[in-house]
C-alpha atoms as one frame of an Amber mdcrd trajectory, in Angstrom:
protein
 -17.807 186.522 -70.951 -16.525 185.164 -67.619 -14.796 181.831 -68.147 -16.862
 180.083 -65.457 -20.168 180.762 -67.244 -21.540 178.690 -70.091 -22.461 180.340
 -73.377 -26.235 180.362 -73.959 -28.217 180.176 -77.209 -31.996 180.454 -77.356
 -34.148 179.758 -80.394 -37.558 181.450 -80.482 -39.815 179.603 -82.931 -42.485
 182.321 -82.576 -45.854 181.387 -84.177 -44.359 178.777 -86.469 -44.409 175.025
 -86.660 -46.622 171.970 -86.872 -46.282 168.487 -85.428 -44.485 167.369 -88.582
 -42.198 170.416 -88.789 -41.428 170.244 -85.074 -40.366 166.612 -85.395 -37.896
 167.595 -88.121 -36.382 170.283 -85.896 -36.201 167.890 -82.960 -34.417 165.332
 -85.126 -31.969 167.984 -86.330 -31.121 168.987 -82.766 -30.965 165.434 -81.468
 -28.313 164.438 -84.009 -26.351 167.686 -83.808 -22.950 167.938 -82.158 -23.272
 170.861 -79.756 -20.398 172.444 -77.849 -20.674 171.036 -74.287 -19.875 174.489
 -72.907 -23.020 175.936 -74.473 -26.574 175.697 -73.155 -29.262 175.554 -75.840
 -32.945 176.381 -75.521 -35.885 176.294 -77.932 -39.217 178.052 -77.498 -42.071
 176.486 -79.496 -45.637 177.795 -79.496 -47.466 176.977 -76.255 -49.639 174.302
 -77.856 -46.546 172.227 -78.652 -44.653 172.621 -75.377 -45.542 169.190 -73.906
 -44.746 167.226 -77.075 -41.493 169.073 -77.757 -40.365 168.588 -74.159 -41.241
 164.890 -74.302 -39.407 164.233 -77.584 -36.409 166.567 -77.317 -33.164 165.363
 -75.764 -32.912 166.522 -72.142 -29.624 168.336 -72.826 -31.802 171.044 -74.420
 -34.017 173.437 -72.474 -37.586 174.174 -73.560 -39.146 177.592 -73.018 -42.560
 179.144 -73.336 -42.930 182.393 -75.238 -45.106 183.988 -72.575 -46.793 183.466
 -69.208 -49.005 185.525 -66.907 -48.318 187.331 -63.640 -50.499 185.272 -61.274
 -50.792 181.524 -60.469 -54.404 181.008 -61.624 -57.745 182.700 -62.111 -60.201
 184.119 -64.633 -57.649 185.106 -67.281 -58.865 183.562 -70.536 -56.100 182.521
 -72.895 -53.267 182.906 -70.381 -50.967 180.303 -68.833 -49.163 180.531 -65.507
 -45.565 179.634 -64.609 -46.942 176.782 -62.465 -48.641 175.337 -65.550 -45.387
 175.556 -67.507 -43.561 173.633 -64.807 -46.349 171.056 -64.777 -45.548 170.119
 -68.403 -41.781 170.124 -67.872 -41.079 173.629 -69.148 -38.579 175.470 -66.925
 -37.967 178.612 -68.994 -40.027 181.461 -70.404 -39.330 184.394 -72.733 -40.937
 187.615 -71.504 -41.113 191.163 -72.845 -40.349 190.292 -76.464 -40.655 193.324
 -78.741 -43.571 191.742 -80.620 -45.528 191.414 -77.395 -44.610 194.928 -76.276
 -45.374 196.648 -79.576 -48.088 194.515 -81.189 -49.891 193.263 -78.083 -49.186
 196.478 -76.138 -47.594 194.927 -73.049 -46.308 197.646 -70.716 -43.020 197.774
 -68.825 -44.975 197.300 -65.597 -46.717 194.161 -66.859 -43.458 192.684 -68.160
 -41.860 193.373 -64.778 -44.748 191.754 -62.911 -44.632 188.693 -65.160 -40.879
 188.404 -64.789 -40.853 188.563 -61.012 -43.786 186.173 -60.643 -42.182 183.625
 -62.987 -38.939 183.721 -61.031 -40.783 183.446 -57.710 -42.560 180.383 -59.119
 -39.235 178.785 -60.016 -39.269 179.369 -63.762 -36.154 180.790 -65.418 -36.668
 183.949 -67.465 -35.215 185.444 -70.621 -36.297 189.078 -70.298 -36.218 191.002
 -73.570 -35.245 194.655 -73.720 -35.340 196.904 -76.770 -36.510 200.117 -78.355
 -38.678 200.688 -81.425 -37.085 202.007 -84.621 -38.618 205.451 -84.172 -37.282
 205.614 -80.613 -33.799 204.725 -81.825 -33.975 207.362 -84.564 -35.103 209.910
 -81.986 -32.053 209.161 -79.840 -34.102 207.536 -77.057 -32.439 204.102 -77.021
 -30.807 204.508 -73.607 -33.857 206.130 -72.037 -36.206 203.378 -73.218 -33.909
 200.434 -72.515 -32.839 201.561 -69.053 -36.507 202.139 -68.171 -37.346 198.596
 -69.281 -34.365 197.214 -67.353 -35.504 198.946 -64.184 -38.952 197.338 -64.495
 -37.498 193.823 -64.346 -34.968 194.535 -61.618 -35.294 192.877 -58.223 -33.495
 193.376 -54.933 -33.535 189.620 -54.355 -30.022 188.709 -55.503 -30.669 184.980
 -55.259 -33.078 185.368 -58.205 -30.455 186.826 -60.551 -29.120 183.410 -61.499
 -32.516 182.563 -63.014 -32.700 185.607 -65.261 -31.105 186.260 -68.654 -31.457
 189.612 -70.371 -31.718 189.855 -74.145 -30.466 193.221 -75.388 -30.483 194.742
 -78.882 -27.058 195.382 -80.377 -27.849 199.113 -80.333 -27.856 199.068 -76.511
 -25.696 196.103 -75.484 -22.388 197.967 -75.421 -23.828 200.892 -73.484 -25.305
 198.672 -70.786 -22.228 196.469 -70.511 -19.938 199.472 -70.123 -21.915 200.607
 -67.080 -22.892 197.253 -65.604 -20.614 194.282 -66.084 -22.700 191.135 -66.608
 -20.434 189.381 -64.147 -21.131 192.023 -61.510 -24.880 192.198 -62.089 -25.284
 188.429 -62.040 -27.266 188.531 -65.281 -26.140 186.900 -68.492 -26.460 189.299
 -71.414 -27.762 187.850 -74.662 -27.651 189.733 -77.931 -30.642 189.644 -80.253
 -31.393 190.800 -83.762 -29.491 189.907 -86.932 -27.527 186.996 -85.469 -26.661
 184.696 -88.366 -24.380 181.772 -89.151 -22.167 184.266 -90.972 -21.608 186.671
 -88.070 -22.226 184.549 -84.968 -18.587 183.673 -84.275 -17.535 187.318 -84.486
 -20.349 188.345 -82.127 -19.537 185.520 -79.699 -16.034 186.926 -79.243 -17.358
 190.246 -77.937 -16.559 190.619 -74.211 -20.103 191.716 -73.344 -21.883 188.794
 -75.047 -22.916 185.755 -72.997 -25.051 184.288 -75.765 -27.781 184.856 -78.348
 -31.554 184.874 -78.652 -32.469 184.222 -82.279 -35.774 183.964 -84.100 -36.193
 182.691 -87.651 -32.670 181.273 -87.780 -33.650 178.725 -85.129 -35.947 177.069
 -87.683 -33.097 176.337 -90.075 -29.987 174.113 -90.124 -27.928 177.284 -89.575
 -29.089 177.188 -85.950 -26.533 174.467 -85.228 -23.727 176.732 -86.435 -25.029
 179.506 -84.189 -25.176 177.114 -81.229 -21.496 176.338 -81.759 -20.425 179.961
 -82.238 -18.377 179.997 -79.044 -16.694 176.632 -79.585
């Protein structure tokens, strides 16, 4: 990782939490000693975004787990980037594998959401990754490069507001062809990041940070946040 770029750790709470459980996580983070050279983000369910943003120390970012591709309209159940900003949320996770594979979001839709969010001034963590059967069929590069192309933009000024979360199966391949420093994108690694292996992973030259799921709901998340210290 370039020395002038901060390490980045995102915690995706997914569809977990309650007001009581969220308060416990907020307290844990508030009292934690976090490496000052690391940026930390949490992504609670949409219903809890305003309360988490209000209660959580401002040194932490708060992200949504999804947003739509247009500012407003007849799109029941969706939220726009402008709405996220209105409640103090300046980040969003887009293209997560669970939304691609369970909710059937296409590469095109993920790309449209990503570019609209950035145009609206919301920072994006864009998730890239193949399904198990695609990996076993030797299609990892084909699938991941196709997904990368869908979120690409010619507007270089937008690169600073976009992180890319890559599976470990593809991270090395992408980094060998496109240095994160040259592309302007930070490369996060996702999948199987734990307190036990996070420091080893953080030392990899093509890792700018992590995007973790279930581990962000446990005390181990603090260890992961300090992996690059």
